[in-house]
Short mmCIF file of C-alpha atoms and ligand atoms in Angstrom, two decimals:
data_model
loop_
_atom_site.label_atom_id
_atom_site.label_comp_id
_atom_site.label_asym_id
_atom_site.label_seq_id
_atom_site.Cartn_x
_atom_site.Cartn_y
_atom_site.Cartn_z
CA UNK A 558 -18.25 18.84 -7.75
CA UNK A 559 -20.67 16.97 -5.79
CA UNK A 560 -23.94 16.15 -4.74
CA UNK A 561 -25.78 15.24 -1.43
CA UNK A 562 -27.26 12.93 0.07
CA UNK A 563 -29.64 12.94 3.87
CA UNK A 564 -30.75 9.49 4.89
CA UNK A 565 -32.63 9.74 8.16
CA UNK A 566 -30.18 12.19 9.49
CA UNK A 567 -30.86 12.75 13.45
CA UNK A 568 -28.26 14.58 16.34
CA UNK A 569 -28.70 13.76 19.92
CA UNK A 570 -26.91 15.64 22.18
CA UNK A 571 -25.25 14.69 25.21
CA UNK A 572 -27.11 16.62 27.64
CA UNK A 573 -30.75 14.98 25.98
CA UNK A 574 -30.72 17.88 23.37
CA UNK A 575 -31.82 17.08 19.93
CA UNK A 576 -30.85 18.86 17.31
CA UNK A 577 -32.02 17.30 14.08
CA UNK A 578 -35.31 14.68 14.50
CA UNK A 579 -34.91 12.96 11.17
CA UNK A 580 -33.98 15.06 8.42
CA UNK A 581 -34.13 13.25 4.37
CA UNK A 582 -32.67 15.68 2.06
CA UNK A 583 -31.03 15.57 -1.40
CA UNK A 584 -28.89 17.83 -2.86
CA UNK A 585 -27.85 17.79 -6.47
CA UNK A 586 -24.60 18.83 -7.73
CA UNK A 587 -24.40 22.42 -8.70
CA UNK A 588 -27.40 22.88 -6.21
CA UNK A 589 -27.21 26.32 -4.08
CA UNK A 590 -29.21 24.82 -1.28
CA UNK A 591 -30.82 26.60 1.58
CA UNK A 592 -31.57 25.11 4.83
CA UNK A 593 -34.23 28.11 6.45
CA UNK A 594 -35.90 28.48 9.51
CA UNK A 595 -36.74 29.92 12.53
CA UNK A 596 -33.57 30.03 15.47
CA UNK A 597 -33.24 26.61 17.23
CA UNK A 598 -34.44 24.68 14.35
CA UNK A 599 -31.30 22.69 13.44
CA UNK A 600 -29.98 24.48 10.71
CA UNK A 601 -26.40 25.12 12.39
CA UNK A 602 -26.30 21.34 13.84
CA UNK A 603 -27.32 20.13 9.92
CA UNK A 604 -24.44 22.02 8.36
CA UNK A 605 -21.61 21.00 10.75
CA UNK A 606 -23.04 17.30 10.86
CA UNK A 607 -22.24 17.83 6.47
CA UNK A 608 -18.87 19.64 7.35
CA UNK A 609 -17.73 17.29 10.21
CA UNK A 610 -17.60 19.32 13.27
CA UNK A 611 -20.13 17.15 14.46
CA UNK A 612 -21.14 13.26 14.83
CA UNK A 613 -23.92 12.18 13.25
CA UNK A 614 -26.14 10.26 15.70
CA UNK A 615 -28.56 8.30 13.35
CA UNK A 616 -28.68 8.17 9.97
CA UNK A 617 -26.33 8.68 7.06
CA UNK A 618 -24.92 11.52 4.92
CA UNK A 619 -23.25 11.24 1.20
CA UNK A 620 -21.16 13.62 -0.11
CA UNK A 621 -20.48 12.88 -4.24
CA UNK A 622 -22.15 9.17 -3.44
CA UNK A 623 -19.75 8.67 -0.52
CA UNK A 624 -21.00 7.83 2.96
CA UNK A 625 -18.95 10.23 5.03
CA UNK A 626 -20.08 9.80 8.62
CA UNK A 627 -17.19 8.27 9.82
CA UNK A 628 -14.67 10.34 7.65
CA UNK A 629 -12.69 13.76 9.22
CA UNK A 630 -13.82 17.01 8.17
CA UNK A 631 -10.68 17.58 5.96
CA UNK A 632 -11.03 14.25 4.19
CA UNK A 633 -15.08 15.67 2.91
CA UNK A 634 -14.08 17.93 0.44
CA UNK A 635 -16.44 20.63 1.46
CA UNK A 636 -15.44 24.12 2.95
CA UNK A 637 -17.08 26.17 5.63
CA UNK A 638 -17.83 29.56 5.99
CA UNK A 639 -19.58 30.64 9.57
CA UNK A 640 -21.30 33.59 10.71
CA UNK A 641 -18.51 35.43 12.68
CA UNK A 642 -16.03 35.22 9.80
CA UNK A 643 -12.89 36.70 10.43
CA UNK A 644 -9.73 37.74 8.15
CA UNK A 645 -6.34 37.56 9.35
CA UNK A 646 -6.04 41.03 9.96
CA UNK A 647 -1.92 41.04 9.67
CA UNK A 648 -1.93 38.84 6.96
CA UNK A 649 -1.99 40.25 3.14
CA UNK A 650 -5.13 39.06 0.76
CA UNK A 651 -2.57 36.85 -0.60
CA UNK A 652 -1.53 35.24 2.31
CA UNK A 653 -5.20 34.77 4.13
CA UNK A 654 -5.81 32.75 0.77
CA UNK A 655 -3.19 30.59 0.89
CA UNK A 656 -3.67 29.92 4.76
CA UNK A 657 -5.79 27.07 4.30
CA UNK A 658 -3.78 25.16 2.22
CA UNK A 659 -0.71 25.49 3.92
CA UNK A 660 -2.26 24.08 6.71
CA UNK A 661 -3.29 20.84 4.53
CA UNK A 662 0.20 20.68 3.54
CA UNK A 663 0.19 22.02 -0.11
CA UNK A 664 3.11 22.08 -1.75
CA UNK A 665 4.68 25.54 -2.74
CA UNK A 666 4.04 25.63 -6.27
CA UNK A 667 0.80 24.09 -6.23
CA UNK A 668 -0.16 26.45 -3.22
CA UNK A 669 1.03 30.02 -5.59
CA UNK A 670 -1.11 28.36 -8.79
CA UNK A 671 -4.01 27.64 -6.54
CA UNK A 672 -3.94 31.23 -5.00
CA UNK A 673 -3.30 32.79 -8.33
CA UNK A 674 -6.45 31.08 -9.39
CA UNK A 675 -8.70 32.10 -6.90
CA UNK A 676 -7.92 35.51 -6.27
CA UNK A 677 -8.42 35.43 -10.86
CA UNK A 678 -11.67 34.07 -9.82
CA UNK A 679 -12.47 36.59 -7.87
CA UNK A 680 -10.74 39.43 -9.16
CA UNK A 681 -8.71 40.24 -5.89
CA UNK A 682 -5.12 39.74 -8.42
CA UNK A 683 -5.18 43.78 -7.50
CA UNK A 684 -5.12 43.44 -3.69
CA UNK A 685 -3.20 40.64 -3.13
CA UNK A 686 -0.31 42.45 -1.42
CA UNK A 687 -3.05 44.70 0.52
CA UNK A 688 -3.13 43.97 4.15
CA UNK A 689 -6.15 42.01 4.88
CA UNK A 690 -7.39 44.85 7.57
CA UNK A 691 -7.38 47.68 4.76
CA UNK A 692 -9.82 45.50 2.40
CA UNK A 693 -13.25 46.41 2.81
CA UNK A 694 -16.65 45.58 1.99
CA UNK A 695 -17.34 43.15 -1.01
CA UNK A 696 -13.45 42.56 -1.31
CA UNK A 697 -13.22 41.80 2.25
CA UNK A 698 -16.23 39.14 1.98
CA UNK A 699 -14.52 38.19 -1.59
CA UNK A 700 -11.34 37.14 0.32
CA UNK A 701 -13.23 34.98 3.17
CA UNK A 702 -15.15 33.61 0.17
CA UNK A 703 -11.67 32.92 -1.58
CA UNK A 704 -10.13 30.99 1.12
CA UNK A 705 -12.96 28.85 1.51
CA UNK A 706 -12.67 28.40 -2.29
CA UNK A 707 -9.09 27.84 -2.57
CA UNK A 708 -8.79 24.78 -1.51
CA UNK A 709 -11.00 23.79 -4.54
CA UNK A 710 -14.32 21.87 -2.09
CA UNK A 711 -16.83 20.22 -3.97
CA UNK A 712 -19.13 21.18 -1.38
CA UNK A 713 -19.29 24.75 0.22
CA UNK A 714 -20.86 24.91 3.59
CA UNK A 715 -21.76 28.62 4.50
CA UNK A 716 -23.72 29.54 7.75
CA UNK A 717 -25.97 32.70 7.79
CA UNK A 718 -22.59 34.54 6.71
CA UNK A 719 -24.28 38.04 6.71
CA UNK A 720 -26.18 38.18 9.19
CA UNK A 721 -23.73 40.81 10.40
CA UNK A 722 -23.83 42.92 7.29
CA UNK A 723 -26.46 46.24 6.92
CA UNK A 724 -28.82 46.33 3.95
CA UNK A 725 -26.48 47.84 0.82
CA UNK A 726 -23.71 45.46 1.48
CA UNK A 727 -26.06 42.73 1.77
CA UNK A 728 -27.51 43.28 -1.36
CA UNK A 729 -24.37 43.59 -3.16
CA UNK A 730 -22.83 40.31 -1.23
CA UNK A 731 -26.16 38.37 -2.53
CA UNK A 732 -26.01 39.29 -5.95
CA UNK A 733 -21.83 38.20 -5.90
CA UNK A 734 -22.49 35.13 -4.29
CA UNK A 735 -25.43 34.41 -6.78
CA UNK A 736 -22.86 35.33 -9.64
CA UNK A 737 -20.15 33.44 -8.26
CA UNK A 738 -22.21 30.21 -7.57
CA UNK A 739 -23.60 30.64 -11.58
CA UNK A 740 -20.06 30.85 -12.48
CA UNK A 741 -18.06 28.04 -10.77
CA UNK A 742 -21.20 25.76 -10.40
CA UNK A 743 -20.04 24.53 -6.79
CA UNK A 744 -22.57 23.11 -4.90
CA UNK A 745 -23.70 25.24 -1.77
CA UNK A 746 -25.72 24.35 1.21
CA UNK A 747 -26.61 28.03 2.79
CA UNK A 748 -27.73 28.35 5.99
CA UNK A 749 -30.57 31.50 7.10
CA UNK A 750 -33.13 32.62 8.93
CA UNK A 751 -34.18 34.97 6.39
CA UNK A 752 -37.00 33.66 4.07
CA UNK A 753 -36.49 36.38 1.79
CA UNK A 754 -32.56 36.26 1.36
CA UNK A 755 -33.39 32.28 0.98
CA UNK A 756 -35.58 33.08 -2.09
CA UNK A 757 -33.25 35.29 -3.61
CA UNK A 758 -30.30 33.04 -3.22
CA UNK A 759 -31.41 29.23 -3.75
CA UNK A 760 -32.17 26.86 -6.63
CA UNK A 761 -33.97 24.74 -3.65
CA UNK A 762 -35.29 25.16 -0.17
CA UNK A 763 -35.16 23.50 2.73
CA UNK A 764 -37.71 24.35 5.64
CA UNK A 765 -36.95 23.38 8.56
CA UNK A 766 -38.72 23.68 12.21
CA UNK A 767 -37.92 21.50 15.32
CA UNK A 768 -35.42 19.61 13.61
CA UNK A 769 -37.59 18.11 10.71
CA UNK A 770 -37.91 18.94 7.49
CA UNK A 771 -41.22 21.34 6.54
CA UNK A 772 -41.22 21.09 2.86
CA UNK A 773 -38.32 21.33 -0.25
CA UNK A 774 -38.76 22.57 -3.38
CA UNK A 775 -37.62 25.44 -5.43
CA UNK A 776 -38.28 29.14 -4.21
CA UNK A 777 -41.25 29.17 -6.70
CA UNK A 778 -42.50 25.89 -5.40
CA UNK A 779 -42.65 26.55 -1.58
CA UNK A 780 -44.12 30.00 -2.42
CA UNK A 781 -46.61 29.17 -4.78
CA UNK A 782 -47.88 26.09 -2.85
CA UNK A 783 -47.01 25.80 0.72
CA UNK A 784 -47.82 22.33 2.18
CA UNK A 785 -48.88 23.72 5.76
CA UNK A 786 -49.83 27.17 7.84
CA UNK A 787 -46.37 27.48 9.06
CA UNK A 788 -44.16 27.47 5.26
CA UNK A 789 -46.97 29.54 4.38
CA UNK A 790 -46.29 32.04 7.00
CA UNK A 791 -42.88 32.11 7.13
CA UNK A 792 -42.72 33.32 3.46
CA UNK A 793 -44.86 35.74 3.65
CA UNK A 794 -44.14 39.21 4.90
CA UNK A 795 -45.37 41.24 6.49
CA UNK A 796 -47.16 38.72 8.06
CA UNK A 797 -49.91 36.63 5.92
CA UNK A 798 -53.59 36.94 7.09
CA UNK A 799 -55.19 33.84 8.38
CA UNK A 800 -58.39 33.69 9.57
CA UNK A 801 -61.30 30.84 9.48
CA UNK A 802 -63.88 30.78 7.38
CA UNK A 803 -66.59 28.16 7.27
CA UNK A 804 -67.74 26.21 3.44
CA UNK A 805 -70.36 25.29 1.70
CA UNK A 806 -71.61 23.77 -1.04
CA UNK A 807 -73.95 26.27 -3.75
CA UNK A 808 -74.27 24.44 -7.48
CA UNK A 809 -71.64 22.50 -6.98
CA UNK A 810 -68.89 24.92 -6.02
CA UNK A 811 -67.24 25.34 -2.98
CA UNK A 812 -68.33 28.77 -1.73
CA UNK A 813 -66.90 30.50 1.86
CA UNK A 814 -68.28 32.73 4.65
CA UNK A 815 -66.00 34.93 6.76
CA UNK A 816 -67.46 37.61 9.15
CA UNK A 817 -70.57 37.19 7.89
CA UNK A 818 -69.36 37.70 3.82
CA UNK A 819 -69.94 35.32 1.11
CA UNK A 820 -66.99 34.89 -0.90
CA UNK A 821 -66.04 32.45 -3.57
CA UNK A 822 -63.15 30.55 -4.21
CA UNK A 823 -60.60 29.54 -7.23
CA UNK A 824 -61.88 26.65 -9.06
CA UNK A 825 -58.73 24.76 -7.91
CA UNK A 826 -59.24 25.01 -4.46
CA UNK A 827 -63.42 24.37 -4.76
CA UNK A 828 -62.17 21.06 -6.51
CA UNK A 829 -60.06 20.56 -3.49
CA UNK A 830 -62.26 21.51 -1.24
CA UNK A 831 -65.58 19.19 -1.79
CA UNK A 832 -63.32 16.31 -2.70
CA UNK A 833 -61.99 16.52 0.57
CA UNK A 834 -65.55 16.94 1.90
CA UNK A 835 -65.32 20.37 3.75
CA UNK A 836 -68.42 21.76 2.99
CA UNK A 837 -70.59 22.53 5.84
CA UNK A 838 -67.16 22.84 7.92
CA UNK A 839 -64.74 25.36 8.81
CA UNK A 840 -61.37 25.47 7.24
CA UNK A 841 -58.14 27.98 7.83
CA UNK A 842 -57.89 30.72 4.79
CA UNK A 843 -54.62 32.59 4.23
CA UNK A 844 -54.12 35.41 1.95
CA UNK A 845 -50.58 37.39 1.61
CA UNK A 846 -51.37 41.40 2.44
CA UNK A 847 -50.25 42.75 -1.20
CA UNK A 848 -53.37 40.08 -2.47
CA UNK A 849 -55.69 42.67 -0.56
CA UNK A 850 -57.15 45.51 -2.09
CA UNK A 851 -58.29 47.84 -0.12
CA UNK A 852 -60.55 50.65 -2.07
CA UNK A 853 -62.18 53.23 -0.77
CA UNK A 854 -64.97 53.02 -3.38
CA UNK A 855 -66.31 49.88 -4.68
CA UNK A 856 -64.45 48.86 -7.96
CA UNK A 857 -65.40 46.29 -9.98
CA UNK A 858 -62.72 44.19 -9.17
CA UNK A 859 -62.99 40.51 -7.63
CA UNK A 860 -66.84 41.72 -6.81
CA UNK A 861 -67.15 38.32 -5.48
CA UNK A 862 -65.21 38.48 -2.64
CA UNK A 863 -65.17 41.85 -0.58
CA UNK A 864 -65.91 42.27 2.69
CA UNK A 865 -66.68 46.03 4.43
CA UNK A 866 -63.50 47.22 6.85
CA UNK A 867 -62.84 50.35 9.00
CA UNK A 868 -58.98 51.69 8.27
CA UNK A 869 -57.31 51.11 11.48
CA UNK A 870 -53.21 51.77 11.13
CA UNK A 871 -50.51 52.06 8.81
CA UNK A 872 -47.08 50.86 8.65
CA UNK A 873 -44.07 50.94 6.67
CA UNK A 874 -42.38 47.53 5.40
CA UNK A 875 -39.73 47.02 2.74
CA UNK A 876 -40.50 50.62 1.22
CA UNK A 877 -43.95 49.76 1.02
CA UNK A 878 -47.47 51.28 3.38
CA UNK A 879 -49.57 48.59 4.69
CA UNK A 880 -52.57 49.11 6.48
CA UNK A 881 -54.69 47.46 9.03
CA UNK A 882 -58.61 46.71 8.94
CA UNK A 883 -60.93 45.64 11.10
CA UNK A 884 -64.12 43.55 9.56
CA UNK A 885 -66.23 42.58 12.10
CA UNK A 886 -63.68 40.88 15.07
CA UNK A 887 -60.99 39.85 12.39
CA UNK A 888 -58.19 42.24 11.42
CA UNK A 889 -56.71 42.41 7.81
CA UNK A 890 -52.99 43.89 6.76
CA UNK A 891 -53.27 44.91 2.93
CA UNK A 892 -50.69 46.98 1.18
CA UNK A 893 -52.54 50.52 0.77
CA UNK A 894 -53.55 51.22 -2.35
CA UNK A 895 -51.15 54.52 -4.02
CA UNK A 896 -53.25 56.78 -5.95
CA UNK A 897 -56.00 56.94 -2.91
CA UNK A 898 -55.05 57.70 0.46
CA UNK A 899 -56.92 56.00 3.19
CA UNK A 900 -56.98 57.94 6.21
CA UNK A 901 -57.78 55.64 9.98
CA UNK A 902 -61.34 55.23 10.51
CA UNK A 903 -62.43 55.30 6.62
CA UNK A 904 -64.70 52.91 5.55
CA UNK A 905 -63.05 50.83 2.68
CA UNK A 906 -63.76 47.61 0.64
CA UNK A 907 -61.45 45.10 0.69
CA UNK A 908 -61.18 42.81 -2.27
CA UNK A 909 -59.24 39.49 -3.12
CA UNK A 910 -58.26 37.69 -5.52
CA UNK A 911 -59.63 33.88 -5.21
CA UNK A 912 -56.42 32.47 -6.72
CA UNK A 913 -54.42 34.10 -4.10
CA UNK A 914 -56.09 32.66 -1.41
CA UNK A 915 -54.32 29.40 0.67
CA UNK A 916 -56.75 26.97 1.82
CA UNK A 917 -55.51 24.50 5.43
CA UNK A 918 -57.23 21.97 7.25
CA UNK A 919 -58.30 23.47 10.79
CA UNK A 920 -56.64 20.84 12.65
CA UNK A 921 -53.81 19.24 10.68
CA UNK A 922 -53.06 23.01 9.36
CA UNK A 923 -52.15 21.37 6.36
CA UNK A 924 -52.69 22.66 3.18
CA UNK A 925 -56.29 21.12 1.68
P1 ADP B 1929 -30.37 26.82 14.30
O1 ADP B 1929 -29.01 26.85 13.68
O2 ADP B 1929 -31.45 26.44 13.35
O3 ADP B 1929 -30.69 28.07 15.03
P2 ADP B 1929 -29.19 24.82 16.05
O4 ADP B 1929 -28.75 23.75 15.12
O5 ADP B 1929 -28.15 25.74 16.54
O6 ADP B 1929 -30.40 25.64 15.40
O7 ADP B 1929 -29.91 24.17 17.30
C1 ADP B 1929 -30.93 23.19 17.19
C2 ADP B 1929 -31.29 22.67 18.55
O8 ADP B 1929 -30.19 21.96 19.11
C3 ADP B 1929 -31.63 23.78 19.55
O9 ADP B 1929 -32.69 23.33 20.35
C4 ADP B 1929 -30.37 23.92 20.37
O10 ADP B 1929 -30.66 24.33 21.68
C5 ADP B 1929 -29.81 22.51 20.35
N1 ADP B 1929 -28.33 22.51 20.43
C6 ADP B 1929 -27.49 23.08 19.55
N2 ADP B 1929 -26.20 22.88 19.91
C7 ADP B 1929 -26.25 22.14 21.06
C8 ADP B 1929 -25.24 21.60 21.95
N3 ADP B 1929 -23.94 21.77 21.71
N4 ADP B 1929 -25.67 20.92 23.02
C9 ADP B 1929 -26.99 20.74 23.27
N5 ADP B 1929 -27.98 21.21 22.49
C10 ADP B 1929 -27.62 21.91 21.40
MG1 MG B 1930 -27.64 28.46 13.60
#
């Protein structure tokens, strides 16, 4: 197995297209790595620059401490899986495995072990004689995994490979590939738009926008503490509130004032915050909906920081309600609470939780 290695990675396409700015990256070995972000930010151009399919303009890429830019894609070791996979459809299970390595001239013996291996692996021994077009759902994904497997890459290159599939199968296909990648500790660079198929599935992130690199960290890390607006955004849905809210200084802590509401915030980010010398200034606050409470009396929960709000709408997202409020000219999203129900046009209170709130810089939108 291997790891990875970015240096100042950029792609320049003919026509004055640029793909990738200047991308630094490292993957370790074992690593199930997810490059994520929006359409058009590079992702695709990334993986085939790792896989081959595409010359590397400026910079350099290692693949187990070996500078590969000038090497074929067959001669990398790594495997790739794309987003319109396809089986042979005439072929048997057995046979759609062992394509691959025919093709890179395997010899016949070592080609049946290999095969035998892989579909042991994957537990496809069953189906091997089954016509690939009467396999279905995991199995079928299991084979188009197993072909990219059997020829044994260090490095397994997959790009947004279900983007095609509807919710149950998707679910099932991320926990196998999860299981899979526990079990034959290949390293995997995984490409999506999805930020929360990317949490699921990697050990580290990527983000990426406009071909450079956001932040990296683990899916705790770039959750937990985004470095800017936009990571902040992206991994949070539905979407995260933002709004501005100006500081000041009261005995020495940081406190805030958004539509005319005092609020306080998290020791952490008062540090933060007069260090930086925000106070008398206005800043960018985010807070995720479900960090929202929205109660229709006054609790005595977070009594710091509540603000008065008018139930506007509801919505439905990932099994849960949401709800809209307006406060003055700012609208909130906060997951509705389940014992109460809030009816449009109730007042409400809505409360939050100082250590759930994100703290940017106005201009830079980077996080204080
Ligand atoms: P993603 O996979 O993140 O959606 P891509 O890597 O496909 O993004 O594209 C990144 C940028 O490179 C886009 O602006 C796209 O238009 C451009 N691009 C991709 N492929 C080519 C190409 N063959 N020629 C010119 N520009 C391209
Ligand atoms: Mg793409």
């Amino acid at each position: 197995m291997a790891g990875l290695v970015l240096n100042n990675v950029a792609k320049l396409y003919p026509n004055g297209g640029v793909g990738v700015k200047d991308l630094s990256l490292e993957i370790k070995d074992g690593e199930f790595a997810v490059l994520v972000g929006p359409a058009g930010s590079g992702k695709s151009t990334l993986l085939r620059m790792i896989g081959g399919l595409e010359d590397i303009s400026l910079g350099d890429i290692y693949i187990g401490g070996e500078r590969v830019n000038d090497l074929e894609p067959r001669e990398r070791k790594v495997a790739m899986i794309f987003r319109n996979y396809m089986l042979y459809p005439q072929m048997t299970v057995y046979e759609n495995l062992a394509f691959g390595l025919k093709l890179a001239g395997c010899g016949k013996n070592e080609l049946h072990e290999r095969v035998m291996e892989t579909a042991k692996l994957l537990e496809l021994e069953e189906l091997l004689e089954t016509p690939s077009e009467q396999v279905t759902g995991i199995d079928r994904y299991k084979v188009v995994v197993g072909r990219a497997l059997a020829r044994r890459p260090e490095v397994l290159l997959m790009d947004d490979p279900m983007i095609s599939l509807d919710g149950q199968l998707r679910c099932e296909m991320r926990e196998g590939l999860a299981e899979l990648h526990h079990r034959l500790g290949v390293t995997v660079v995984y490409v999506t738009e999805d930020a929360s198929e990317a949490m699921l599935l990697g050990t580290k992130l990527a983000v990426i926008r406009d071909g450079l690199l956001e932040q990296t960290g683990t899916p705790e890390e770039i959750c937990g503490r985004p470095q800017n607006r936009f990571v902040a955004e992206y991994f949070s849905r539905p979407a995260m509130n933002v709004t501005t809210a100006k500081v000041e200084e009261e005995d020495g802590r940081a406190i805030l004032w958004v539509e005319g509401c005092r609020g306080v915030f998290s020791e952490e980010n008062s540090r933060r915050l007069l260090k930086g010398e925000y106070a008398g200034k206005e800043i960018l606050i985010g807070i995720r909906p479900k960090d929202i409470h929205a109660e229709p009396v006054c609790g005595e929960k977070w009594s710091d920081n509540r603000v008065e709000a008018v139930a506007e709408t509801c919505e439905e997202y990932g099994g849960e309600t949401y709800m809209t409020f307006r406060a003055g000219d700012e609208t909130f999203r906060a997951l509705a609470p389940e014992e109460t129900k809030i009816q449009p046009g109730d007042p409400v209170v809505l409360a939050v939780d100082p250590e759930k709130v994100y703290i940017f810089d106005k201009d830079t939108q980077k996080a204080i």
